[in-house]
XYZ file of C-alpha atoms in Angstrom:
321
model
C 109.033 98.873 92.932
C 110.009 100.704 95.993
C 113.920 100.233 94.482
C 113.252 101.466 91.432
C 111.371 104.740 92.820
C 114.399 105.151 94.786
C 116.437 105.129 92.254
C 115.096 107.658 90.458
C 116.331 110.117 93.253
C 114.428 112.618 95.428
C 113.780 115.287 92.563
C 111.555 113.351 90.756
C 109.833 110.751 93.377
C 109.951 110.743 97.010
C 107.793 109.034 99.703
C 104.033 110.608 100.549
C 105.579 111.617 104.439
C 102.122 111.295 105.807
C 101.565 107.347 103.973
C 100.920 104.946 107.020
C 102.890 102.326 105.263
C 106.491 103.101 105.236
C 107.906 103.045 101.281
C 104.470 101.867 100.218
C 102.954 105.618 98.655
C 105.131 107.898 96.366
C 105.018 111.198 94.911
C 106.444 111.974 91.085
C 107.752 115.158 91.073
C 106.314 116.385 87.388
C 103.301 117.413 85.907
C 100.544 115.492 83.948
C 101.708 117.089 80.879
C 105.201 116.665 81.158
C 104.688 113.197 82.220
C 103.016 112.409 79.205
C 104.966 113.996 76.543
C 108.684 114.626 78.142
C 110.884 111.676 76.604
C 112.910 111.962 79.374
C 110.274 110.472 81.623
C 109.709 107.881 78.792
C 111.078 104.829 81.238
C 108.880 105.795 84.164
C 106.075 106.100 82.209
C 106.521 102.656 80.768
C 107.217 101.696 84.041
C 104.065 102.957 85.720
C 101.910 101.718 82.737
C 103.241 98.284 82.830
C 102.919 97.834 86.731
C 99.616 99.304 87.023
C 98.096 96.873 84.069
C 99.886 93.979 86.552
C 97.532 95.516 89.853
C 101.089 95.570 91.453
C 100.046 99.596 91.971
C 97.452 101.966 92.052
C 98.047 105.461 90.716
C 95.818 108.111 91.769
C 95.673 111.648 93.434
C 97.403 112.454 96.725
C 94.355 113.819 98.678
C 92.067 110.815 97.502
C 94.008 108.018 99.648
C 92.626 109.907 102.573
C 89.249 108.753 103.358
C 89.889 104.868 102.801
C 92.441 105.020 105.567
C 90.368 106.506 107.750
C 87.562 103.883 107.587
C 90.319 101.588 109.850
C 89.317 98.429 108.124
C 90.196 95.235 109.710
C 90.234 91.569 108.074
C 86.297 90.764 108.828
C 84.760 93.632 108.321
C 81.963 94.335 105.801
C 82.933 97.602 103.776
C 80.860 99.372 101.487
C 81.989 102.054 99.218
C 78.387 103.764 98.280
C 79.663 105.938 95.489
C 82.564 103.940 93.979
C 83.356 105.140 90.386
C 86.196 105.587 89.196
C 87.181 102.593 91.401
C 90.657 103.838 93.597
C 88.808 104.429 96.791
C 87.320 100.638 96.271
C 91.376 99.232 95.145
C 92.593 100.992 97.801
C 90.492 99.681 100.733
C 90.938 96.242 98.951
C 94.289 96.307 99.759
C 93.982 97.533 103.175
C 91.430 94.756 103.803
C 94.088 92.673 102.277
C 96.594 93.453 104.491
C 94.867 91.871 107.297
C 93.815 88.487 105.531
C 97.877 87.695 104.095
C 98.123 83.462 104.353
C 100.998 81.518 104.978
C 99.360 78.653 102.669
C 98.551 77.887 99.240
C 97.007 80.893 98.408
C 98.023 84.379 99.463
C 95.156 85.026 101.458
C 92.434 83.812 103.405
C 89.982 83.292 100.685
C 87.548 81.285 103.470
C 87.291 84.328 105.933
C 84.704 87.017 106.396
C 85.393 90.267 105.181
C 84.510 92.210 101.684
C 84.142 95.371 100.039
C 81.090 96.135 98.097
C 81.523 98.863 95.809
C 78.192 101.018 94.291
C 77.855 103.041 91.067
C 74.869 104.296 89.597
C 76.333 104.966 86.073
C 76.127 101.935 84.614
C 78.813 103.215 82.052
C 80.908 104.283 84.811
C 79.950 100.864 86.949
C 81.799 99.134 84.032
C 84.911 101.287 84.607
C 85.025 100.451 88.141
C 85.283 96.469 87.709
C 87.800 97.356 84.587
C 89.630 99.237 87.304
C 89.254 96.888 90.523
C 89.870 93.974 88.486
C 93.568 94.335 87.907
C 94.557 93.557 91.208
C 93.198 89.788 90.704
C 94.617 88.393 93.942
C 91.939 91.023 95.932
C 89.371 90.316 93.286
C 87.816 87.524 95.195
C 87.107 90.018 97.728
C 85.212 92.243 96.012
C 81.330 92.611 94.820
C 79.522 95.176 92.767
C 76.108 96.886 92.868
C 74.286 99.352 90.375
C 71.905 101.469 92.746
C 70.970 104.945 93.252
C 72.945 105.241 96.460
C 70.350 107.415 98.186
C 67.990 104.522 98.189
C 70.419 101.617 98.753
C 68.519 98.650 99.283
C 69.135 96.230 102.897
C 71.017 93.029 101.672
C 69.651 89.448 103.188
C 66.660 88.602 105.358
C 64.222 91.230 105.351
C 63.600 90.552 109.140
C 67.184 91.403 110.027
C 69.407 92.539 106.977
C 72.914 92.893 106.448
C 74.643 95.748 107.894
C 77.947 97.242 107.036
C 81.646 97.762 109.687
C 82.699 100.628 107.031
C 81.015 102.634 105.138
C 82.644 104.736 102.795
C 80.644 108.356 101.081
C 83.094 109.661 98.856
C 79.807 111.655 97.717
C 79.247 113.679 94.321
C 80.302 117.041 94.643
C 80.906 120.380 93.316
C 84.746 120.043 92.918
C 85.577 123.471 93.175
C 88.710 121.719 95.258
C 90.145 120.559 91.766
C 90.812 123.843 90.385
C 94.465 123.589 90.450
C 94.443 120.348 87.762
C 90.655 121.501 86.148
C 91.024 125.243 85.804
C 87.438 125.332 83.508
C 86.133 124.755 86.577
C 86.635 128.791 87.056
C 84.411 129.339 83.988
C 81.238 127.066 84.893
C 81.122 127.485 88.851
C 78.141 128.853 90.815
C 77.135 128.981 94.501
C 73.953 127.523 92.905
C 75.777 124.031 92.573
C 76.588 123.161 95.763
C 72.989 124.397 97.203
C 71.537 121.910 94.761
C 74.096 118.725 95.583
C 73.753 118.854 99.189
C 70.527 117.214 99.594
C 71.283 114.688 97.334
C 74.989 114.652 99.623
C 73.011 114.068 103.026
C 70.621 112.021 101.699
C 72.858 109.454 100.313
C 74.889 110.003 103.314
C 71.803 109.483 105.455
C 70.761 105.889 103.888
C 74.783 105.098 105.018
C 73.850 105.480 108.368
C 71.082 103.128 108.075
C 73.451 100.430 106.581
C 75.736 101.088 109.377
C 76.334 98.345 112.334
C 76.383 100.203 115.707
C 79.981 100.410 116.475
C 80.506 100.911 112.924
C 82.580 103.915 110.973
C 81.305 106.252 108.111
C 83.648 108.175 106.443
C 82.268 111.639 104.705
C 84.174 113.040 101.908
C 83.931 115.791 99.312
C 86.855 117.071 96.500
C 85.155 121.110 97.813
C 86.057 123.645 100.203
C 82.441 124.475 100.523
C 81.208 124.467 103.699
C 77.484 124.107 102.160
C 78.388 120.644 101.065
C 80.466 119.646 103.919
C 80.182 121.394 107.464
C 76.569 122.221 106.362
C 75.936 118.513 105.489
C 77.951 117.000 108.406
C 75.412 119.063 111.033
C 72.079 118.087 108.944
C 73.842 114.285 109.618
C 73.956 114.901 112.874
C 70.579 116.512 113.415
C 68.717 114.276 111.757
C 70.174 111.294 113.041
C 68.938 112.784 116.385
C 72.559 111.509 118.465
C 72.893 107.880 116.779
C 75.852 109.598 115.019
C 78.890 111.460 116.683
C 81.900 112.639 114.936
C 85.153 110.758 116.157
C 88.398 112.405 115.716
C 90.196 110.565 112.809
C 94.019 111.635 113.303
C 95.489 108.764 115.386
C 95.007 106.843 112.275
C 97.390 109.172 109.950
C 99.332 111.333 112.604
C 101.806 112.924 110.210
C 98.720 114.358 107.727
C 98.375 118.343 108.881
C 94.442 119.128 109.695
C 91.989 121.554 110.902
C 88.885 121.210 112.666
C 85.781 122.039 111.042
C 84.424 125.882 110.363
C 81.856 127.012 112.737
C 80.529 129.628 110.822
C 80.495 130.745 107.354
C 78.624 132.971 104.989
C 75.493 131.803 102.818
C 74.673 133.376 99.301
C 71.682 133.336 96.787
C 71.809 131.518 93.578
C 73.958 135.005 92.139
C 76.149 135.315 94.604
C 74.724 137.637 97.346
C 75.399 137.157 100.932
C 71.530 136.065 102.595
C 70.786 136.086 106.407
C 69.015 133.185 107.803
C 65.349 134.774 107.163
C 65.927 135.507 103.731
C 62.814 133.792 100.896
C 63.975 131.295 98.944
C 66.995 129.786 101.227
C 66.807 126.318 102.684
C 67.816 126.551 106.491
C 69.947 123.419 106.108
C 72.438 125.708 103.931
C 73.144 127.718 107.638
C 75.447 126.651 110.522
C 73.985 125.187 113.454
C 74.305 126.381 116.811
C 73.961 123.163 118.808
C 76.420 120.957 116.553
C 79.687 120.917 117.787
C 81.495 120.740 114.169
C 85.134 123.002 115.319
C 86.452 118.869 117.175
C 89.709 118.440 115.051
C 87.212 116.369 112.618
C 87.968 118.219 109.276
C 91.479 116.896 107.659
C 92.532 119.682 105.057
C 94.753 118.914 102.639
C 94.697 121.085 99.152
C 91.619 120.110 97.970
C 89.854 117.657 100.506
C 87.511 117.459 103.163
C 87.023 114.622 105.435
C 84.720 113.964 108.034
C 84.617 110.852 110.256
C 81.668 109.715 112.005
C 81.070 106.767 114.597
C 77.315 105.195 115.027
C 76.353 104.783 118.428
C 73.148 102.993 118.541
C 70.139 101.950 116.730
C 67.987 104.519 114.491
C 65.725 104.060 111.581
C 66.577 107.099 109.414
């Protein structure tokens, strides 16, 4: 694969620079439409079509590999991907659990060890996608489970007197997407400040319940497709607040050194349902919407890319939530 990419010369694929695995993530230089219609990508296209249906690759966007790297899976750990759908978040820690289980015997990998991803939708519709889309890669199938919950009420796994908790946790949650403009322009048409003040409780709750499932040592990743800090520095703090110091933010860059980022905002300004800048006081305006003075969100936390926020955060010891 990485041959044939090559081949095609720099114009029109070239390695992701920032891609912790050398010659292992590409970019194709061309847009969706071209790609589709252009005969004289006809070949890749076939290409592309033929090798995903094999699970030999994954396409998907840019910014979304992000979060699954920084999760820093290793070959036991328990993983749990609470929002899953369409499924490349789940393939791609898969693989990276993968990586760390390869076998020098009969099978390719060590089928016997510990170590799994469990990967949550609540659409059932869309819950069928996500096994269409993880199944592909049958060698990493084995690895793999799949739940149908409401992800904000999450259930404990096991005995009841001391249930199953998770090494990675992964909240890729449901957003606004205002961060997607550039390949879902509509999205100029139908957006409202009113949006994001009505995801984010739904955002830390289901974040929240993560912590929960979390071993103490263990990594959460929080994600979003926004640039609103309502649903993501906002959301981070209430985290952090209401977790009462069980969860600190960890700095995430060792893990992809070459990926430019930004720490988080510290401040930002708050509007009503129409639009109109509100002060803190204002009727009507939930306080959790309002940076917080005592949360220490500017550590270089936030990696920025065009249209993704990430947030990584470490548990440090035991808290119901």
């Amino acid at each position: 694969i990485e041959a044939y990419l090559k081949s095609l010369g720099p114009e029109l694929a070239s390695p992701i620079p920032w891609f912790p695995h050398a010659g292992m993530g590409w970019r194709i230089h061309c847009d969706k439409v071209a790609f589709r219609k252009d005969e004289r990508f006809k070949a890749l296209r076939q290409f592309m079509i033929n090798q995903t249906a094999m699970g030999t690759i994954s396409r998907q966007e840019e910014v979304s590999m992000i979060p699954p790297f920084l999760l820093d899976i290793k070959s036991t750990d328990a993983c749990l991907d609470m929002c899953a759908s369409p499924g490349s978040k789940t393939a791609q820690m898969l693989v990276e659990l993968g990586r760390q289980k390869r076998s020098d015997g009969m099978f390719p990998f060590d089928y016997l060890s510990d170590g799994f991803v469990m990967a949550n939708e609540l659409d059932t519709k869309r819950a069928n996608m996500l096994v269409h889309q993880v199944k592909r890669m049958q060698p990493l199938f084995p690895f793999a489970l799949f739940t149908n919950h409401d992800a904000r009420y999450f259930p404990e796994l096991g005995d009841p007197e001391a249930p199953r908790k998770f090494d990675k946790i992964l909240c890729d949650v449901v957003c606004s997407g205002d961060g997607t403009i550039r390949k879902s322009p509509f999205i100029f048409k139908v957006w409202s400040p009113k949006e994001a003040m009505n995801l984010q409780k739904t955002q830390i709750q289901i974040a929240l319940r993560a912590c929960h499932l979390l071993k103490v040592g263990g990594r959460l990743v929080y994600s979003t497709c926004t640039f609103n800090p309502i649903e993501n520095e906002a959301a981070v703090s209430q985290i952090l607040k209401r977790t009462e110091g069980s969860m600190k933010l960890v700095d995430g860059r060792s893990l992809l050194p070459h990926l430019k980022c930004a720490p988080g905002l510290t401040t930002w300004k708050v509007t009503d349902n129409k639009g109109n800048v509100v002060e803190r006081d204002a009727e009507n305006v939930h306080e959790a919407l309002f940076p917080l003075s005592l949360i220490h969100i500017s550590e270089p936390t936030r990696l920025l890319s065009i249209s993704y926020a990430v947030f990584c955060l470490k548990k440090k010891k035991k808290k119901n939530y």
